[in-house]
C-alpha angles and dihedrals in degrees: 000000000000119000116212113204117211109211109212139167093187139045113271143156108269124201115278093237104106086216087073108080124190117226120198107219123205090014091150092073099030141067114274116266097190094249127114102280131219090230106089128083122359098354147150095205089130087062096051091116084065101037104034111188090358089076084070094044089052094050092050089048091052102035113024110107102194135092093215120127106270134214138195126206134147129242091259097031124074138165106245133181134230092286089055089248122141108256119253105234086233086074092056092056093055093049090049088066085068107024130055094217139358115226136169121275117299102262108219115218114211118208097357144059131238096271091049093050091050090054094056089073106014143039103278092195090072085053090055095043085055089056090052090050087049093054093047097045106021103029093164087068107044090094089057088050092050090047094051091050092055094042120115094216138047139184107239145216104021088272118151146144118206150139113292089242092055091044089054094046092050093044090047087054104039096044093050086057096044094050090047092052089053093088092044096065131083105212093186088080091067115089101171135044091243097067093035082067083077095133091054084060098040088051089060091055091048091051088057092047095048089055091050096044094050095038088231118191105235136195111210119208130182117258119232107214101205093193148002119258110274088236092058094058092043090056088048092050095046096049089047090054092052092047092052088056087045093242089145095160092051093045088055094045092052095045096052095042092054093047089050091062097029103037085159091076090070094056126102100254093049099044102049092170090056087229105130097084091045091049090053089050092048090048092052093046096047090046089051096048091045090050093063092031095239128157107255146126096333089057087058097049140339089201110112093208094050089048091051091053089046093055089048088050092053092050092051087052095049090045089051090047090059095048091241112182096022114130089253093057118222112008086195124221094271090073091041113095112225091221088055086054090047096042098049101048109015095111090050094049092046093049094051098035094235115194137190086257090068092044094054094042089052093045097045091053092047120084089199097049104032095092090059097048096114094044092056095046089047092052093042094050093050090050089051096046088050090055093243100120 
């Protein structure tokens, strides 16, 4: 029977299935959580701040005395089936009769390749340096590195299930590269714990390279994310409190300063409510309206959750105005009468003090509305000048 090891650094509610086994990563430097730890035998538990979940992967590789199929998942990420149920490890055993490795769904990267996506949240120079190290020490694998860097998809999260011999082979190769890279990284450049976890991020790249270089036959499963990152919730709460105090400049400064050091908080699996992009628009609008002392969104509400729903509603109104979703596609503003726009939504616009700043911010963030930004602003301003909204 396959055993799936759940990497965690915090207390959580593990799956009831006994074949899901929690592993406390970084236990050497933290309070004991009551789980199996990665700090016995041959271990790198003390380097967890650099390796993340890979300190647990290393411990399993060096200390696990078993030939059972082995899986790796995280305390908030699990493979799920078509019914959105966490997969029983017995299913993995059957799948590994046909496949070499089970991985996450193939994450499609729109308008960018793997290297460009890595650069959005991490120091891409270190990824390039890993390429140099592979070229020098594993030249037969450099082609695989280059191909993965150019690819428009990836398997995420260091999640896998495979036979023990495949797991051992992967670890032997991957940790040789990671340890070799340790003398090529200037750790003084990192000012926060997120970026210090660089080997964990490099590990995701290595898993993709290993799959490519060995031409593995993989089975992809969707991944259930059970919770947002705590840091995402904390940022949202802090911004909410500052808005409540009408300290808009301070809220905006805090929001962008945190995202500068923690760009991952803006990613889909960190922000399950998909609110970060909307919050950015809200802060920009509130700041613009405040700078010219106009009546606006803050006069409608200083509750962040209410403002988020307000911006969503305005987006719905704009899309409805365009006829998005009709069989004929976009009607276009040239065929939309200004009076219809006014009559349909004047009560809502008046009640919420919706300004052209709101309309512009929403249009600029929407792929479907962006091309109509100037038209919407023009109509909205005309109606405001006429005193209709």
